[in-house]
CSV table of C-alpha atoms and ligand atoms in Angstrom, one decimal:
chain,number,residue,atom,x,y,z
A,25,MET,CA,232.4,78.7,266.0
A,26,ILE,CA,233.2,76.1,263.3
A,27,ARG,CA,233.5,77.4,259.8
A,28,LEU,CA,233.2,74.6,257.4
A,29,PRO,CA,233.2,75.3,253.6
A,30,LYS,CA,230.4,74.1,251.2
A,31,ILE,CA,230.8,70.6,250.1
A,32,HIS,CA,232.3,70.5,246.7
A,33,GLU,CA,233.9,67.1,246.9
A,34,VAL,CA,232.5,63.5,247.8
A,35,SER,CA,233.7,60.0,248.0
A,36,ILE,CA,231.5,57.4,246.1
A,37,ASP,CA,232.5,53.7,246.6
A,38,PHE,CA,232.6,52.5,243.0
A,39,SER,CA,232.8,48.7,244.3
A,40,THR,CA,232.5,46.9,247.6
A,41,LEU,CA,233.6,43.6,245.9
A,42,CYS,CA,237.2,42.4,245.8
A,43,GLN,CA,238.9,39.4,244.4
A,44,LEU,CA,241.8,39.6,247.0
A,45,ARG,CA,241.7,38.4,250.6
A,46,CYS,CA,244.2,40.6,252.5
A,47,VAL,CA,244.7,39.4,255.9
A,48,GLU,CA,243.2,42.2,258.1
A,49,CYS,CA,240.7,43.7,255.7
A,50,SER,CA,236.9,43.9,256.6
A,51,THR,CA,235.9,43.3,253.2
A,52,SER,CA,238.0,40.2,253.0
A,53,LYS,CA,236.8,38.8,256.4
A,54,GLY,CA,233.1,39.3,255.1
A,55,ILE,CA,232.4,42.0,257.8
A,56,THR,CA,231.6,44.9,255.4
A,57,HIS,CA,229.1,43.0,253.5
A,58,LYS,CA,227.1,42.0,256.5
A,59,GLY,CA,226.3,45.5,257.7
A,60,ILE,CA,224.7,48.5,255.9
A,61,VAL,CA,227.5,48.7,253.1
A,62,GLY,CA,226.7,45.4,251.6
A,63,LYS,CA,227.9,43.9,248.3
A,64,GLY,CA,227.5,46.2,245.3
A,65,GLN,CA,228.9,48.5,242.6
A,66,LEU,CA,228.0,51.9,241.6
A,67,LYS,CA,225.9,52.1,238.4
A,68,TYR,CA,226.5,54.4,235.5
A,69,SER,CA,223.0,55.6,235.5
A,70,ASP,CA,223.1,56.6,239.3
A,71,PHE,CA,226.4,58.2,238.5
A,72,LEU,CA,225.0,60.3,235.7
A,73,LYS,CA,222.0,61.3,237.8
A,74,PHE,CA,224.3,62.1,240.7
A,75,VAL,CA,226.6,64.6,238.7
A,76,GLU,CA,223.6,66.2,237.0
A,77,THR,CA,221.8,66.8,240.5
A,78,ASN,CA,225.1,68.0,242.1
A,79,PRO,CA,226.9,70.4,239.6
A,80,GLN,CA,228.8,71.9,242.6
A,81,ILE,CA,230.6,68.7,243.1
A,82,LYS,CA,233.8,68.8,241.2
A,83,ARG,CA,236.1,66.1,242.7
A,84,MET,CA,235.4,62.6,243.7
A,85,GLU,CA,237.4,59.8,245.4
A,86,MET,CA,236.3,56.4,244.0
A,87,SER,CA,237.6,53.9,246.4
A,88,ASN,CA,237.0,52.6,250.0
A,89,TRP,CA,235.8,49.1,250.7
A,90,GLY,CA,236.6,47.1,247.6
A,91,GLU,CA,238.3,47.1,244.2
A,92,ILE,CA,237.1,49.8,242.0
A,93,PHE,CA,238.3,48.2,238.7
A,94,LEU,CA,236.0,45.3,239.2
A,95,ASN,CA,233.1,47.6,238.4
A,96,PRO,CA,232.0,46.7,234.9
A,97,GLU,CA,230.8,50.3,234.2
A,98,ILE,CA,233.9,52.1,235.2
A,99,ALA,CA,235.2,53.1,231.8
A,100,GLN,CA,231.8,54.7,231.1
A,101,ILE,CA,231.8,56.5,234.4
A,102,ILE,CA,235.3,57.8,234.1
A,103,LYS,CA,234.2,59.4,230.7
A,104,CYS,CA,231.1,60.6,232.0
A,105,ALA,CA,233.0,62.4,234.9
A,106,TYR,CA,235.4,64.0,232.5
A,107,GLU,CA,232.4,65.3,230.3
A,108,HIS,CA,230.8,66.9,233.5
A,109,GLY,CA,234.0,68.5,234.7
A,110,VAL,CA,234.4,66.3,237.7
A,111,THR,CA,238.0,65.1,238.7
A,112,LEU,CA,238.2,61.5,239.7
A,113,TYR,CA,240.9,60.1,241.8
A,114,CYS,CA,241.6,56.8,243.8
A,115,GLY,CA,243.3,57.9,247.1
A,116,ASN,CA,242.3,55.1,249.3
A,117,GLY,CA,243.7,52.5,247.2
A,118,THR,CA,243.3,49.8,244.3
A,119,ASN,CA,245.1,46.3,244.2
A,120,PHE,CA,245.6,46.8,240.3
A,121,ASN,CA,245.4,43.2,239.7
A,122,HIS,CA,242.7,43.5,237.0
A,123,ILE,CA,241.8,46.2,234.8
A,124,ASP,CA,240.8,46.0,231.2
A,125,GLU,CA,242.5,47.9,228.3
A,126,LEU,CA,239.8,50.3,227.6
A,127,THR,CA,239.7,51.4,231.3
A,128,LEU,CA,243.5,51.8,231.1
A,129,GLU,CA,243.2,54.2,228.3
A,130,PHE,CA,240.3,56.1,229.8
A,131,LEU,CA,242.2,56.5,232.8
A,132,VAL,CA,244.7,58.7,230.8
A,133,LYS,CA,242.5,59.9,228.1
A,134,TYR,CA,240.0,61.5,230.7
A,135,LYS,CA,242.6,62.6,233.0
A,136,VAL,CA,241.9,60.9,236.3
A,137,GLU,CA,243.9,62.7,238.9
A,138,PHE,CA,245.9,60.0,240.5
A,139,LEU,CA,245.8,56.2,241.6
A,140,ASN,CA,247.3,55.0,245.0
A,141,LEU,CA,248.3,51.4,244.3
A,142,SER,CA,248.4,49.1,247.3
A,143,ILE,CA,251.4,46.9,246.8
A,144,ASP,CA,253.0,45.7,249.8
A,145,GLY,CA,256.1,43.7,248.5
A,146,ALA,CA,258.7,44.0,245.8
A,147,SER,CA,258.6,40.1,245.3
A,148,GLN,CA,255.8,37.7,244.8
A,149,GLU,CA,256.5,35.8,247.9
A,150,THR,CA,256.5,38.9,250.2
A,151,TYR,CA,253.5,40.6,248.3
A,152,ALA,CA,251.2,37.7,248.7
A,153,LYS,CA,251.7,37.2,252.4
A,154,TYR,CA,249.4,39.9,253.0
A,155,ARG,CA,247.6,40.4,249.6
A,156,ILE,CA,246.4,37.0,249.5
A,157,ASN,CA,245.2,35.9,245.8
A,158,GLY,CA,247.3,38.8,244.5
A,159,GLN,CA,249.7,38.5,241.7
A,160,LEU,CA,252.4,41.1,241.6
A,161,GLU,CA,253.6,40.4,238.1
A,162,LYS,CA,250.0,41.3,236.8
A,163,VAL,CA,250.1,44.7,238.7
A,164,LEU,CA,253.5,45.5,237.4
A,165,LYS,CA,252.3,44.8,233.7
A,166,ASN,CA,249.3,47.0,234.3
A,167,ILE,CA,251.5,49.7,235.5
A,168,GLU,CA,253.6,49.3,232.3
A,169,ARG,CA,250.5,49.5,230.2
A,170,LEU,CA,249.3,52.6,231.8
A,171,ASN,CA,252.6,54.3,231.5
A,172,HIS,CA,252.5,53.3,227.8
A,173,TYR,CA,249.0,55.2,227.4
A,174,LYS,CA,250.6,58.2,229.5
A,175,LYS,CA,253.5,58.4,227.0
A,176,GLN,CA,251.3,57.9,223.9
A,177,TYR,CA,248.8,60.9,225.3
A,178,GLY,CA,251.9,62.9,226.4
A,179,SER,CA,250.0,63.2,229.8
A,180,ASP,CA,251.3,63.1,233.5
A,181,TYR,CA,247.9,61.7,234.5
A,182,PRO,CA,246.9,59.7,236.3
A,183,LYS,CA,249.8,60.4,238.6
A,184,LEU,CA,250.9,57.1,240.6
A,185,SER,CA,251.7,56.3,244.2
A,186,TRP,CA,253.0,53.1,245.6
A,187,GLN,CA,251.2,52.5,248.9
A,188,PHE,CA,253.5,50.1,250.8
A,189,ILE,CA,252.1,48.8,254.2
A,190,ILE,CA,255.2,48.2,256.3
A,191,PHE,CA,255.3,44.8,258.0
A,192,GLY,CA,257.9,42.6,259.7
A,193,HIS,CA,257.9,40.4,256.6
A,194,ASN,CA,258.5,43.0,254.0
A,195,GLU,CA,260.5,45.9,255.6
A,196,HIS,CA,263.6,44.7,254.0
A,197,GLU,CA,262.2,45.3,250.7
A,198,ILE,CA,261.7,49.1,251.2
A,199,PRO,CA,264.9,50.1,249.4
A,200,LYS,CA,264.0,47.9,246.4
A,201,VAL,CA,260.3,49.3,246.3
A,202,LYS,CA,261.8,52.9,246.2
A,203,GLU,CA,263.9,51.8,243.3
A,204,LEU,CA,260.9,50.4,241.5
A,205,CYS,CA,259.1,53.7,242.2
A,206,LYS,CA,261.7,55.6,240.2
A,207,LYS,CA,261.5,53.1,237.4
A,208,TYR,CA,257.8,53.3,237.1
A,209,ASN,CA,257.5,57.1,237.9
A,210,MET,CA,255.7,56.6,241.1
A,211,ALA,CA,255.7,58.4,244.5
A,212,PHE,CA,256.6,56.2,247.3
A,213,ASN,CA,253.9,56.0,249.9
A,214,PRO,CA,254.7,54.1,253.1
A,215,LYS,CA,251.8,53.5,255.4
A,216,LEU,CA,252.2,52.1,259.0
A,217,ASN,CA,250.7,48.7,259.9
A,218,TYR,CA,247.2,49.0,261.7
A,219,SER,CA,247.1,45.8,263.3
A,220,ASP,CA,249.3,43.0,265.3
A,221,PHE,CA,249.7,41.1,262.1
A,222,SER,CA,253.4,41.0,261.3
A,223,PRO,CA,254.7,43.9,263.2
A,224,VAL,CA,257.9,45.6,262.2
A,225,LYS,CA,261.2,44.1,263.4
A,226,ASP,CA,264.1,46.5,262.7
A,227,LYS,CA,262.6,49.7,263.9
A,228,GLU,CA,265.5,51.8,263.2
A,229,PHE,CA,265.8,50.6,259.8
A,230,VAL,CA,262.1,51.3,259.3
A,231,ARG,CA,262.2,54.9,260.7
A,232,ARG,CA,265.2,55.6,258.4
A,233,GLU,CA,264.3,53.8,255.1
A,234,SER,CA,260.6,54.8,255.2
A,235,GLY,CA,261.3,58.5,255.7
A,236,LEU,CA,258.6,58.6,258.1
A,237,GLY,CA,260.8,58.8,261.3
A,238,VAL,CA,258.5,56.5,263.1
A,239,ALA,CA,258.2,52.7,262.9
A,240,ASP,CA,254.6,52.2,264.0
A,241,ARG,CA,251.2,54.0,265.1
A,242,LYS,CA,252.1,54.2,268.7
A,243,GLU,CA,255.3,56.0,268.0
A,244,TYR,CA,253.5,58.3,265.7
A,245,LYS,CA,251.1,59.3,268.3
A,246,GLU,CA,253.8,60.1,270.7
A,247,LYS,CA,256.0,62.0,268.2
A,248,TYR,CA,253.2,64.1,266.8
A,249,GLN,CA,250.5,64.1,269.6
A,250,LYS,CA,247.8,63.0,267.3
A,251,GLU,CA,246.3,59.9,265.9
A,252,TYR,CA,247.9,58.6,262.7
A,253,LYS,CA,244.3,58.9,260.9
A,254,ALA,CA,241.5,61.0,261.5
A,255,PRO,CA,238.5,59.5,259.9
A,256,CYS,CA,235.8,61.9,261.4
A,257,TYR,CA,236.9,64.9,259.4
A,258,HIS,CA,236.0,63.1,256.3
A,259,CYS,CA,232.2,63.6,256.9
A,260,PHE,CA,232.7,67.4,256.3
A,261,ASP,CA,235.4,67.5,253.6
A,262,SER,CA,234.3,64.8,251.2
A,263,PRO,CA,231.4,62.7,252.6
A,264,GLN,CA,231.5,58.9,252.0
A,265,ILE,CA,228.6,57.7,249.8
A,266,ASN,CA,228.0,54.1,249.4
A,267,TRP,CA,227.6,52.4,246.0
A,268,ASN,CA,223.8,52.4,246.4
A,269,GLY,CA,223.7,56.2,247.3
A,270,ASP,CA,223.5,55.9,251.1
A,271,ILE,CA,225.4,58.6,252.8
A,272,LEU,CA,227.9,57.0,255.3
A,273,GLY,CA,229.7,60.3,256.3
A,274,CYS,CA,233.1,58.8,257.0
A,275,SER,CA,235.0,55.9,255.4
A,276,VAL,CA,234.9,53.6,258.5
A,277,ASN,CA,230.9,53.9,259.0
A,278,LYS,CA,229.4,50.3,258.8
A,279,TRP,CA,226.4,50.9,261.1
A,280,LYS,CA,224.0,53.7,260.2
A,281,THR,CA,223.1,55.5,257.2
A,282,LEU,CA,222.7,59.3,257.2
A,283,GLY,CA,220.3,59.8,254.1
A,284,ASN,CA,220.5,58.7,250.4
A,285,ALA,CA,222.4,61.0,247.9
A,286,PHE,CA,220.4,59.5,244.9
A,287,ASP,CA,217.2,60.7,246.4
A,288,LYS,CA,218.1,64.3,247.3
A,289,SER,CA,220.8,66.5,246.5
A,290,ILE,CA,224.0,67.0,248.7
A,291,ALA,CA,223.3,70.6,249.1
A,292,GLN,CA,219.8,69.6,250.6
A,293,TRP,CA,221.7,67.2,252.9
A,294,GLU,CA,224.1,69.7,254.0
A,295,GLU,CA,221.2,72.1,255.0
A,296,GLY,CA,219.5,69.2,257.1
A,297,ASP,CA,219.1,68.2,260.6
A,298,ILE,CA,221.3,65.1,260.4
A,299,TYR,CA,224.5,67.1,259.3
A,300,ARG,CA,224.0,69.7,261.8
A,301,LYS,CA,223.9,66.9,264.4
A,302,LEU,CA,227.0,65.6,263.1
A,303,ILE,CA,228.8,68.9,263.5
A,304,ASP,CA,227.2,69.3,267.0
A,305,VAL,CA,228.4,65.9,268.3
A,306,LEU,CA,231.9,65.8,266.7
A,307,PHE,CA,232.9,69.4,267.0
A,308,GLU,CA,230.7,70.6,269.9
A,309,GLY,CA,230.8,67.6,272.0
A,310,ARG,CA,227.0,67.2,272.3
A,311,GLU,CA,225.6,64.0,273.3
A,312,CYS,CA,225.5,61.4,270.7
A,313,THR,CA,222.2,59.6,269.9
A,314,GLU,CA,221.5,56.3,268.3
A,315,GLU,CA,220.6,57.5,265.0
A,316,LEU,CA,224.4,58.6,264.3
A,317,PRO,CA,226.9,55.9,263.2
A,318,CYS,CA,229.2,57.4,266.0
A,319,PHE,CA,227.1,55.9,268.7
A,320,HIS,CA,228.1,52.6,267.4
A,321,CYS,CA,231.8,53.4,266.4
A,322,PRO,CA,234.8,52.4,268.7
A,323,ASN,CA,236.5,55.7,267.5
A,324,TYR,CA,233.7,57.8,269.2
A,325,LYS,CA,235.3,57.3,272.6
A,326,LYS,CA,238.2,59.3,271.6
A,327,ILE,CA,236.2,61.9,270.1
A,328,LYS,CA,233.9,62.2,273.3
A,329,GLU,CA,237.1,63.0,275.1
A,330,LYS,CA,238.7,65.3,272.6
A,331,PRO,CA,236.2,66.7,270.1
A,332,LEU,CA,237.2,67.7,266.6
A,333,THR,CA,238.5,71.3,266.1
A,334,GLN,CA,238.7,74.0,263.5
A,335,GLU,CA,242.6,73.7,263.5
A,336,GLY,CA,242.3,69.9,263.0
A,337,PHE,CA,239.9,70.4,260.1
A,338,ASP,CA,241.9,73.0,258.3
A,339,LYS,CA,245.2,70.8,258.7
A,340,TYR,CA,243.0,67.7,257.5
A,341,ILE,CA,242.1,69.5,254.2
A,342,SER,CA,245.5,70.7,253.5
A,343,TYR,CA,246.9,67.4,253.1
A,344,VAL,CA,248.5,66.6,250.0
A,345,PRO,CA,248.6,63.0,248.8
A,346,PRO,CA,252.0,61.8,247.9
A,347,ALA,CA,251.1,61.1,244.3
A,348,LEU,CA,250.4,65.0,244.0
A,349,ARG,CA,253.5,66.2,245.8
A,350,LYS,CA,255.9,68.3,244.2
A,351,GLU,CA,259.4,66.8,244.5
B,56,LIG,S1,242.6,44.6,247.9
B,56,LIG,FE1,241.9,46.2,249.3
B,56,LIG,S2,239.6,45.7,249.4
B,56,LIG,FE2,240.6,44.1,248.4
B,56,LIG,S3,240.9,42.5,250.2
B,56,LIG,FE3,242.6,43.7,250.0
B,56,LIG,S4,242.5,45.6,251.5
B,56,LIG,FE4,240.5,44.5,251.2
B,57,LIG,S1,233.1,58.6,265.4
B,57,LIG,FE1,233.3,56.8,263.9
B,57,LIG,S2,231.5,57.0,262.7
B,57,LIG,FE2,231.7,58.8,263.7
B,57,LIG,S3,232.5,60.1,262.3
B,57,LIG,FE3,234.2,59.4,263.5
B,57,LIG,S4,234.9,57.6,262.6
B,57,LIG,FE4,232.9,58.0,261.7
C-alpha cells in the first residue's frame, strides 16, 4: 500500500523561453516549443490566483524548460510569493546571464531559498562550448551583485550552488571551479553528462575531483544500482505545472496534459481520477493508457519492468540540494 503525503509543493515553469542555445537542450533545439509545453511565461495574475486558490502550497520550484529571469514579471511574483508565505527556489537551474537590478534585490529581500546556477566552465572559452551565446563574465558579475545585496540585507538567502555538467572539454577546470565556489560562497554541484556530447576523458581524475566517485551515468547505475535521475517521483512530490497552468506531472512530460491548475485547485486534482491512474500505473504496475504522458515517454519502459516503490519515494523526498546542505 503506497502512502503518499498530501501535496504541499509544486513546480511552476516561470519561462519556457531562453536566450542561450545549449548543445543538448530540448528548448534550444526547438523540441520543447513544438509540443504541449509551447512558448510562454507565467503571468503575475495567474500566479496570484494560484496562491490564493491553493493556500496549502507552501513551496515552489520556478525553473524547468527555460530561463526564469527572462520573465518580465518575476520581481512582482517573488514579492507576491513572500507575502503569501510561499518559499520559492530555482533547483533545476538558471543560466543567470541576464537579471535586472530590482529582481536581484527582491531575490534577497523576499528570501528566495536557493538558486542553482548552471555554469559549465571557469573560462569563457570552455563555458561557451556548451552554453552557446552565454557570457561567463556577465554571470559572475550578477553573482557579485547578488552577494552585494545579501551583505546589505545581512541575509544568507538565496543560497547558491554552481552546477557544473562534467564534459571532456571542461573536466580540467573542476579544481578552478571549486576555488571560485569558495570565493562566491557557493556550493559545488557537479552533474554527470547526459549525452554523447563531449564525454569525460580522464575518468579517474573526474571520479576523484568531482567528489562523486563515478565518472558517468553508466558507472553511477552500476555502483548505486539505480538510475541517476528518477523523474517520475516528481509527480507526487512537487507536480510540474506549465506556465499556462497545464499540469504536466513530471518535468520531462512534453506529450499530454493532466488537467489545468488555473481551472481547479491542486487539492481537487489530487482527489481526481487522473492522479489515481498515475499512482496505479507508476506504483502498482497497471496497464498505461494513451491519456497518460507515460504512454508516450521513453522512460516508461523501465517503469513497466520495475515500478516505483514506497522506499524509492521516501528516498526521493529526503534529497537535500547541494545549496542547502550543511558543511
Ligand atoms: S540555459 Fe537551460 S533552458 Fe537555456 S538553452 Fe541552456 S539548458 Fe536550455
Ligand atoms: S514515465 Fe515518463 S512521463 Fe511518466 S511520469 Fe515517468 S518520466 Fe514522466
